Tab-separated table of C-alpha atoms in Angstrom:
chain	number	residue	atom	x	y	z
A	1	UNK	CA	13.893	-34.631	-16.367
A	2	UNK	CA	10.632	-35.125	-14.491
A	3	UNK	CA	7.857	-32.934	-14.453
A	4	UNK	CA	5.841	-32.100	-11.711
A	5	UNK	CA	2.528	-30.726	-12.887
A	6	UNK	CA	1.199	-27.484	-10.437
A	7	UNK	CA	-2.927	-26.440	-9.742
A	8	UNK	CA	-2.903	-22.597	-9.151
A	9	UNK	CA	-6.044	-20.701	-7.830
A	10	UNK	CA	-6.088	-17.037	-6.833
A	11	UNK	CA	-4.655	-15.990	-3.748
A	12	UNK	CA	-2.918	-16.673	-0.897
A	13	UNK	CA	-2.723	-20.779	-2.600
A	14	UNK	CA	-0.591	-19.136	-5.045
A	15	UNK	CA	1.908	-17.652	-3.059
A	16	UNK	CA	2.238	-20.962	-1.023
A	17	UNK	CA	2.574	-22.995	-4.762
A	18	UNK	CA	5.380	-20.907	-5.693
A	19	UNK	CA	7.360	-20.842	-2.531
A	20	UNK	CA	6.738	-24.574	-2.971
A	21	UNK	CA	7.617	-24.952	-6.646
A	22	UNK	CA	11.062	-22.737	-5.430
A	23	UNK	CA	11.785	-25.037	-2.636
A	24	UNK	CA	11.811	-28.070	-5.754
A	25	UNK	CA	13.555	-25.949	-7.806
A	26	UNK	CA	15.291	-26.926	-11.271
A	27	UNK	CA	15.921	-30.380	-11.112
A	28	UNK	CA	11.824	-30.237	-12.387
A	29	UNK	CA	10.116	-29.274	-15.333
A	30	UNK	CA	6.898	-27.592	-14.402
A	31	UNK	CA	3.076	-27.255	-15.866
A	32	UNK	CA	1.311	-25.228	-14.384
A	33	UNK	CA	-2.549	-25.569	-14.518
A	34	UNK	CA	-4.377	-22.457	-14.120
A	35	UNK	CA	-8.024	-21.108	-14.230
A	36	UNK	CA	-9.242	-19.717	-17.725
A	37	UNK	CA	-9.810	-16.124	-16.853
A	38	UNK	CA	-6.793	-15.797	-14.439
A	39	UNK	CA	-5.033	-13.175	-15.859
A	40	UNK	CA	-2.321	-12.604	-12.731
A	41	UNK	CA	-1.414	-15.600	-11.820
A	42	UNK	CA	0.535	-16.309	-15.316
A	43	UNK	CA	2.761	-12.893	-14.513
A	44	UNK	CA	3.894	-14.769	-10.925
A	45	UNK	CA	5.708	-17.725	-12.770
A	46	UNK	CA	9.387	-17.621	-11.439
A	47	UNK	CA	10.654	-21.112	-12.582
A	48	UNK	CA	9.615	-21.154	-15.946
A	49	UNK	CA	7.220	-23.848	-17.527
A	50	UNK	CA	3.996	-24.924	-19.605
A	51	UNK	CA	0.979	-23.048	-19.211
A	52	UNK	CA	-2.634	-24.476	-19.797
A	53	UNK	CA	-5.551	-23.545	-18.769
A	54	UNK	CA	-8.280	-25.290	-16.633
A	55	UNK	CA	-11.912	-24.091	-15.682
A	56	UNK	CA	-12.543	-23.311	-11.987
A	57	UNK	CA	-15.796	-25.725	-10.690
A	58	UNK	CA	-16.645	-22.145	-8.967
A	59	UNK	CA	-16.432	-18.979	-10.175
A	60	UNK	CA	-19.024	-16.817	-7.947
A	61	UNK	CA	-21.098	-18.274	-4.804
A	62	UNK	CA	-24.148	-17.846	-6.961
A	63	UNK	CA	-23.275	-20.086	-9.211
A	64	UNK	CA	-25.610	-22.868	-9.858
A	65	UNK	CA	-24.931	-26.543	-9.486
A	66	UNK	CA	-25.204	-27.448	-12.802
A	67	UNK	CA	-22.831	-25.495	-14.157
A	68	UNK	CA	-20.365	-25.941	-11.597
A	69	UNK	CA	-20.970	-29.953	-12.612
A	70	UNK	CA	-20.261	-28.836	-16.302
A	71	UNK	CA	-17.139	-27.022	-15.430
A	72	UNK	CA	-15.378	-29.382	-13.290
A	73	UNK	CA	-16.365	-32.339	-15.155
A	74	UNK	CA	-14.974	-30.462	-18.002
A	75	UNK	CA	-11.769	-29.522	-15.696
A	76	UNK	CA	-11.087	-33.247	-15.084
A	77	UNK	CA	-11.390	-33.756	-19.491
A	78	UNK	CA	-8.678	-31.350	-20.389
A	79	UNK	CA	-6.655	-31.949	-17.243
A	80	UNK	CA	-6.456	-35.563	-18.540
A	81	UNK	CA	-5.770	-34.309	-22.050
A	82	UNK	CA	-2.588	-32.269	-20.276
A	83	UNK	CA	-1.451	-35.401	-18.148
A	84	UNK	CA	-1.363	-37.751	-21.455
A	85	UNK	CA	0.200	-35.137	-23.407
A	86	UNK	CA	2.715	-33.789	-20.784
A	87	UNK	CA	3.104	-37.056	-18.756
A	88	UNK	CA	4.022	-35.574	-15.366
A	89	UNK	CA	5.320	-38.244	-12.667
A	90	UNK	CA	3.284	-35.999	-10.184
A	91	UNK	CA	0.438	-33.101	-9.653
A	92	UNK	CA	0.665	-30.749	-6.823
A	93	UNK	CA	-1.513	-28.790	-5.435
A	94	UNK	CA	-1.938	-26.319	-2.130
A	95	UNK	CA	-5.720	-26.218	-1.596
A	96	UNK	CA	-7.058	-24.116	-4.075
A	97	UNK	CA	-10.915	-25.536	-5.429
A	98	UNK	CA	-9.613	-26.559	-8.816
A	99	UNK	CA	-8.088	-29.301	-7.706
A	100	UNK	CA	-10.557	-31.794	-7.110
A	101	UNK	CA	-11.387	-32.799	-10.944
A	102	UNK	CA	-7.613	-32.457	-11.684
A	103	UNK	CA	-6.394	-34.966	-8.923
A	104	UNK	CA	-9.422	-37.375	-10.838
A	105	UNK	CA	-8.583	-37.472	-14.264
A	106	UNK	CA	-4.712	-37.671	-12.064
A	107	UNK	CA	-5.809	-40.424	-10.099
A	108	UNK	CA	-7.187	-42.442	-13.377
A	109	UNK	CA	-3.667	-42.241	-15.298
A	110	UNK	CA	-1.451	-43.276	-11.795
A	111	UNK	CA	0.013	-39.934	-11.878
A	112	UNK	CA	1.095	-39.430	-8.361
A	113	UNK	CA	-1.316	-36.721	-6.423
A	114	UNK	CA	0.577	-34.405	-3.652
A	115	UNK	CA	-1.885	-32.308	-1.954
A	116	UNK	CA	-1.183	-29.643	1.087
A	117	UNK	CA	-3.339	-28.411	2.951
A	118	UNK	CA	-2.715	-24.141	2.909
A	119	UNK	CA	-1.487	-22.190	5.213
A	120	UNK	CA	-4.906	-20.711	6.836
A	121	UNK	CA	-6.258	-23.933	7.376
A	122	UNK	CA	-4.876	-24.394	11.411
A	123	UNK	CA	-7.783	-25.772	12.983
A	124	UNK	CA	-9.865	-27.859	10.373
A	125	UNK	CA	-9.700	-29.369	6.600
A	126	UNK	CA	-10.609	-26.949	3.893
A	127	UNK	CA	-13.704	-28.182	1.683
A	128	UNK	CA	-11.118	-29.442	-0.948
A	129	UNK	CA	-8.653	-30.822	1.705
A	130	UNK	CA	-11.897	-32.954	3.367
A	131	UNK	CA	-12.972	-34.297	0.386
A	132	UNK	CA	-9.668	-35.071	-0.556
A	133	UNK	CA	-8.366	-36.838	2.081
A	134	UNK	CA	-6.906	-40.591	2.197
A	135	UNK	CA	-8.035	-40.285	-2.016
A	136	UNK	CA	-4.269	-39.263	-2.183
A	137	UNK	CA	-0.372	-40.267	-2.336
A	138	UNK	CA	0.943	-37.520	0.294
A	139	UNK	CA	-1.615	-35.552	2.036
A	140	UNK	CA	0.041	-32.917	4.175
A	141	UNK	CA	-0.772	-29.927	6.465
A	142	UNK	CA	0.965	-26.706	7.636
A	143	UNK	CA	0.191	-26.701	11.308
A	144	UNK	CA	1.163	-29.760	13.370
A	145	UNK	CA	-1.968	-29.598	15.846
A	146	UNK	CA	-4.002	-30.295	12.583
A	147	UNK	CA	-1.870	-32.901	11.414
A	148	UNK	CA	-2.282	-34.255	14.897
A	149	UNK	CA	-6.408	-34.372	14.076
A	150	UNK	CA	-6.105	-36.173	10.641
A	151	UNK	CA	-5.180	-39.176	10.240
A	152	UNK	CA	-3.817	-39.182	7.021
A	153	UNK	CA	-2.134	-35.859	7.318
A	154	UNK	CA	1.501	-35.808	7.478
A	155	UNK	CA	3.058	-32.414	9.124
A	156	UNK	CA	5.213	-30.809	6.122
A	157	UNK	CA	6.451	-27.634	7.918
A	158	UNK	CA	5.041	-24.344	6.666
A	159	UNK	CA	5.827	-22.833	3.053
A	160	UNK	CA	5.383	-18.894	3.636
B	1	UNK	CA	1.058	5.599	4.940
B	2	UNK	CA	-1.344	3.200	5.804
B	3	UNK	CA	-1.995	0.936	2.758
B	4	UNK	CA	-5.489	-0.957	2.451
B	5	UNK	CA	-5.596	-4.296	0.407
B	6	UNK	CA	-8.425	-6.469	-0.405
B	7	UNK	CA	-6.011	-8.898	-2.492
B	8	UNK	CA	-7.203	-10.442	-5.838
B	9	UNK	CA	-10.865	-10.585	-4.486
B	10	UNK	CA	-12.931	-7.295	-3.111
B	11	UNK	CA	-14.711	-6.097	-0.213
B	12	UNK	CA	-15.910	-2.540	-0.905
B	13	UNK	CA	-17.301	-1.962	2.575
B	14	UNK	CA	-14.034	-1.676	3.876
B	15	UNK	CA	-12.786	0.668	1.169
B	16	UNK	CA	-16.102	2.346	1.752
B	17	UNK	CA	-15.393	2.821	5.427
B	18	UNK	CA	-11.936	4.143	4.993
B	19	UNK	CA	-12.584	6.254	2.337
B	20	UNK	CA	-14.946	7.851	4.302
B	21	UNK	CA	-12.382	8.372	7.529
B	22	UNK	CA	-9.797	9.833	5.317
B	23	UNK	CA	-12.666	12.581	3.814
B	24	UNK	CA	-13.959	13.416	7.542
B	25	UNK	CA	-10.143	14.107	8.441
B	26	UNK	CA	-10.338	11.197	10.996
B	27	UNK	CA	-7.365	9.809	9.014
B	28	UNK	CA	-4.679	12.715	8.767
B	29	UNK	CA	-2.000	10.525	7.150
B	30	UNK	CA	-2.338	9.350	3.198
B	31	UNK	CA	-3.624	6.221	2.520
B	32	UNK	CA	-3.110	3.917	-0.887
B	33	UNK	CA	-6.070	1.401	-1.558
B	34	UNK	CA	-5.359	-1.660	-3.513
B	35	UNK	CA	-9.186	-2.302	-4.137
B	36	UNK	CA	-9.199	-4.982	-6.392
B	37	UNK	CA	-12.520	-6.235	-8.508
B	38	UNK	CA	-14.120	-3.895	-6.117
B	39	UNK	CA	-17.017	-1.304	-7.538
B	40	UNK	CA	-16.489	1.459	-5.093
B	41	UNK	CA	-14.263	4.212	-6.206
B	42	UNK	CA	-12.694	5.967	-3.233
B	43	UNK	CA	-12.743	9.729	-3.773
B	44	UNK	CA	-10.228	10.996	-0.922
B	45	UNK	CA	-7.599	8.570	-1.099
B	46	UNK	CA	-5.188	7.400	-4.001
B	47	UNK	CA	-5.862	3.583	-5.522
B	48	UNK	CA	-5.266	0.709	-7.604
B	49	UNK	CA	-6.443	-2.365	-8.669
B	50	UNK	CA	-3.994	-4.678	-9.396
B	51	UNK	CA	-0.594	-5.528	-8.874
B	52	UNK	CA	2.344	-8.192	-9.555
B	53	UNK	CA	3.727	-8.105	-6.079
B	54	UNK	CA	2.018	-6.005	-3.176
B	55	UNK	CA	6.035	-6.141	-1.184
B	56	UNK	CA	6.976	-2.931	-1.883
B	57	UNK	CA	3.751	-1.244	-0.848
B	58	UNK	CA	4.068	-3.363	2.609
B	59	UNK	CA	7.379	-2.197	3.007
B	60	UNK	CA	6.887	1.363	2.585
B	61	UNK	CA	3.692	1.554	4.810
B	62	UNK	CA	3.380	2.114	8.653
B	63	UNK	CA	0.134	0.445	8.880
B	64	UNK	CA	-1.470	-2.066	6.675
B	65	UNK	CA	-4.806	-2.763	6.495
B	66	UNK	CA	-5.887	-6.112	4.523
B	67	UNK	CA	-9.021	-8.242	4.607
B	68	UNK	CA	-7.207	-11.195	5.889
B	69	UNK	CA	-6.115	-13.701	3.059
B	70	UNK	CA	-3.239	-15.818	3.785
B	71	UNK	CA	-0.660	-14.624	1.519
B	72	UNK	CA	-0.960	-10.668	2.404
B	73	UNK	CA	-0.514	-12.489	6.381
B	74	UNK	CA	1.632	-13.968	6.381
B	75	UNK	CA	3.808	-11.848	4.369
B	76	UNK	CA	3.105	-8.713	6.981
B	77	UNK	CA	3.316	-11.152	10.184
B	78	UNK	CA	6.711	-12.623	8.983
B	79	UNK	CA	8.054	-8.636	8.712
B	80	UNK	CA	6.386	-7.810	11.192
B	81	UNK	CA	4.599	-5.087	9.933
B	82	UNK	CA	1.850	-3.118	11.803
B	83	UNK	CA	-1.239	-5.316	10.481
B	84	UNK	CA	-5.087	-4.641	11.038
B	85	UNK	CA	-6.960	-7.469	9.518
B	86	UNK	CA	-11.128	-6.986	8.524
B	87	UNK	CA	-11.798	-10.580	7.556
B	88	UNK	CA	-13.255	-10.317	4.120
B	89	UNK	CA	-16.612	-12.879	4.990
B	90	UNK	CA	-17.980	-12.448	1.835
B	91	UNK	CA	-15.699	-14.809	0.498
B	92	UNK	CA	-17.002	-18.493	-0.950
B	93	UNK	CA	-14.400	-20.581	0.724
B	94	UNK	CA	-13.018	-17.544	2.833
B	95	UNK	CA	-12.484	-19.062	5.855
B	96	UNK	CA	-9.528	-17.106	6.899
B	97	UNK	CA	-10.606	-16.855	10.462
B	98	UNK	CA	-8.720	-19.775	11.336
B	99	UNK	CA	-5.376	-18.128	10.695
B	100	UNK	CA	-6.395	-14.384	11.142
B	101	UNK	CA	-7.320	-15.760	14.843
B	102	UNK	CA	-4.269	-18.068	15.501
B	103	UNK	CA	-2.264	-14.630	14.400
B	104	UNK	CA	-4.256	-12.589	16.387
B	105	UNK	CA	-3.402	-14.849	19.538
B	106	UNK	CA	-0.355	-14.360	19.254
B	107	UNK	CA	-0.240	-10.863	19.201
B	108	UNK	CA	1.000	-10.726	15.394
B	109	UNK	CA	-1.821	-8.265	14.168
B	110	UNK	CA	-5.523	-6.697	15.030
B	111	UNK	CA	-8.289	-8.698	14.231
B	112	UNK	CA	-10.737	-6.213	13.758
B	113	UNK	CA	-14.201	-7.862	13.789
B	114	UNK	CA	-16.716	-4.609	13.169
B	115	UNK	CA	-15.018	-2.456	10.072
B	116	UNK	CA	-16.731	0.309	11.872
B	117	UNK	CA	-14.420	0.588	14.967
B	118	UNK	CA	-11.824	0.457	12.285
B	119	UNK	CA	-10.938	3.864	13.363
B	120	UNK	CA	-9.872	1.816	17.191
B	121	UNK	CA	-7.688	-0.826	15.861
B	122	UNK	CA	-5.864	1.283	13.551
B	123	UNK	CA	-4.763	3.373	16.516
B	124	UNK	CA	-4.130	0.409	18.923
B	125	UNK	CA	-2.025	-0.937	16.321
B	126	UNK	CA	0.070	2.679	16.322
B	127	UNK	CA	0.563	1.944	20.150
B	128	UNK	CA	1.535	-1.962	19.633
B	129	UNK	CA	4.528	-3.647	18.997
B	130	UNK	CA	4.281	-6.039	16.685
B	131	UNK	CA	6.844	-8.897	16.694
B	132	UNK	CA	7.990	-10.691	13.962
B	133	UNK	CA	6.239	-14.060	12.875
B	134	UNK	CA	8.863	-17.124	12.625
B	135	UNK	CA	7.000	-19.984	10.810
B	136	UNK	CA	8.378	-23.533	10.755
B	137	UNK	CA	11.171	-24.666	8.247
B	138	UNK	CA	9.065	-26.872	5.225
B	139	UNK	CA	9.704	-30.071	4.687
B	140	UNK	CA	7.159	-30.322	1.814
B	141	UNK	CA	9.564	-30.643	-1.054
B	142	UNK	CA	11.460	-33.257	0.881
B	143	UNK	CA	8.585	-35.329	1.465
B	144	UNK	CA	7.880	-34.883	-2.651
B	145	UNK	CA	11.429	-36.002	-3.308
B	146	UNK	CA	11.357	-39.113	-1.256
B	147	UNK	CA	7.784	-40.014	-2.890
B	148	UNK	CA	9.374	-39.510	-6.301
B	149	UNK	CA	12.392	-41.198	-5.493
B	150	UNK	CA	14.488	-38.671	-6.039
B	151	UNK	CA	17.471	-37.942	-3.997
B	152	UNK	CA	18.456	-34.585	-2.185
């Protein structure tokens, strides 16, 4: 069975990931990446699966650079240490900030990188989604007037 | 019941302001606050932080009142629940005003831009009717499939 390896940030991303990881249903396994501290997203889990844990590059806006540098660079090394231990054919994710190092250390080991674009994003590309764009294998958005916009968007219907 | 949600983040001056309309009897009806990381403790209404799955509080309330992230929308829009939305802009990468507005154009909830003149919306959204939000069929896992080359 293939797996399908899952980035999960807080909110609104998550709900989209799991109507999502529903919608692709058993004929998967799953691992689902998700942020250290995240204590809520674990309890969410409907089709069952690995759980690691990554670091998010961001925790508060204050923040400073460096450390945001030391946490996603340190994102991309265990995310790579997941993908060679769990082999997943491909890594999706629905726009949370995570996924940037994870879709790297991805990209590196040709493990196919499915990104979508969430749900509130109906005008323009979320941070993630611009920096993100054309460095993928599907690249899709939930509102066709974006998709329209972007090039290498594909529409892919909407997932709430 | 009105419910209040700031979903997994906070945004205590919304709490702060309907805290304050419940104590000075402006609000007549109970109100449950899901409040989050938030550090304000509201003394006139009930509240919680956390929980697994907000659908049972939507269900049972006539009015909700969230700070806009997507999944609290669209879950209200697509029941069509009574929805006032205070877009939480203390967020990092809370752009939600994309959606909130697209919602609000189509006459699926209240954008309420000034959380004082919360007291307004709440009651225009008493007088409105609010239908129900029918999104677009996905397609995402289909377009997964096909890249994986797996078959239906």
């Amino acid at each position: 069975m293939k797996r399908i390896a899952v980035v999960l940030g807080r909110g609104g991303h998550t709900a989209q990931t799991f109507a999502l990881v529903d919608l692709l249903g058993n004929r998967f396994s799953y691992l689902y990446l998700i942020g250290l501290l995240d204590r809520l997203t674990p309890k969410k889990v409907r089709i069952k699966g690995t759980i690691r844990r990554v670091l998010a590059p961001r925790l508060l806006p204050q923040d400073s650079r460096i450390l945001s540098m030391i946490r996603t660079l340190f994102t991309m090394l265990l995310s790579f240490i997941y993908f060679m231990l769990y082999r997943p054919a491909a890594v999706v994710s629905c726009g949370t900030g995570l996924t940037v190092p994870v879709f790297y250390a991805a990209r590196f080991l040709g493990i196919k990188t499915v990104f979508i674009e969430s749900m509130s994003r109906v005008e323009s590309l979320s941070i993630t989604g611009r920096l993100l764009r054309g460095k993928t294998d599907l690249f899709m958005v939930q509102w066709p007037g974006l998709a329209d916009r972007i090039p290498e968007a594909v529409y892919g219907g909407q997932l709430l | 019941m009105i419910f209040l949600t700031v979903g997994t983040a906070m945004f205590d001056p919304l709490v702060k302001v309907m805290d304050k309309m419940v104590g000075d009897s402006i609000i007549k009806e109970p109100v449950v606050a899901q409040i989050g990381r938030g550090q304000y403790i509201p003394r006139n209404m009930r509240y919680f932080r956390f929980i697994k799955s907000l659908s049972k509080a939507y269900d049972s309330a006539d009015i909700i009142v969230s700070t806009g992230g997507a999944g609290t929308t669209i879950e209200c829009v697509t029941k069509g629940k009574r929805l006032v939305v205070v877009e939480n802009t203390t967020l990092m990468e809370g752009h939600q005003a994309q959606l909130i507005g697209e919602m609000a154009r189509r006459g699926h909830l209240i954008w309420c831009r000034d959380p004082n003149s919360l007291e307004d919306c709440i009651e225009e959204a008493r007088q409105k009717t609010f239908e129900p939000f029918v999104s677009q069929k996905p397609r995402a896992h289909e377009l997964i499939l096909s890249l994986l080359g797996e078959s239906e």
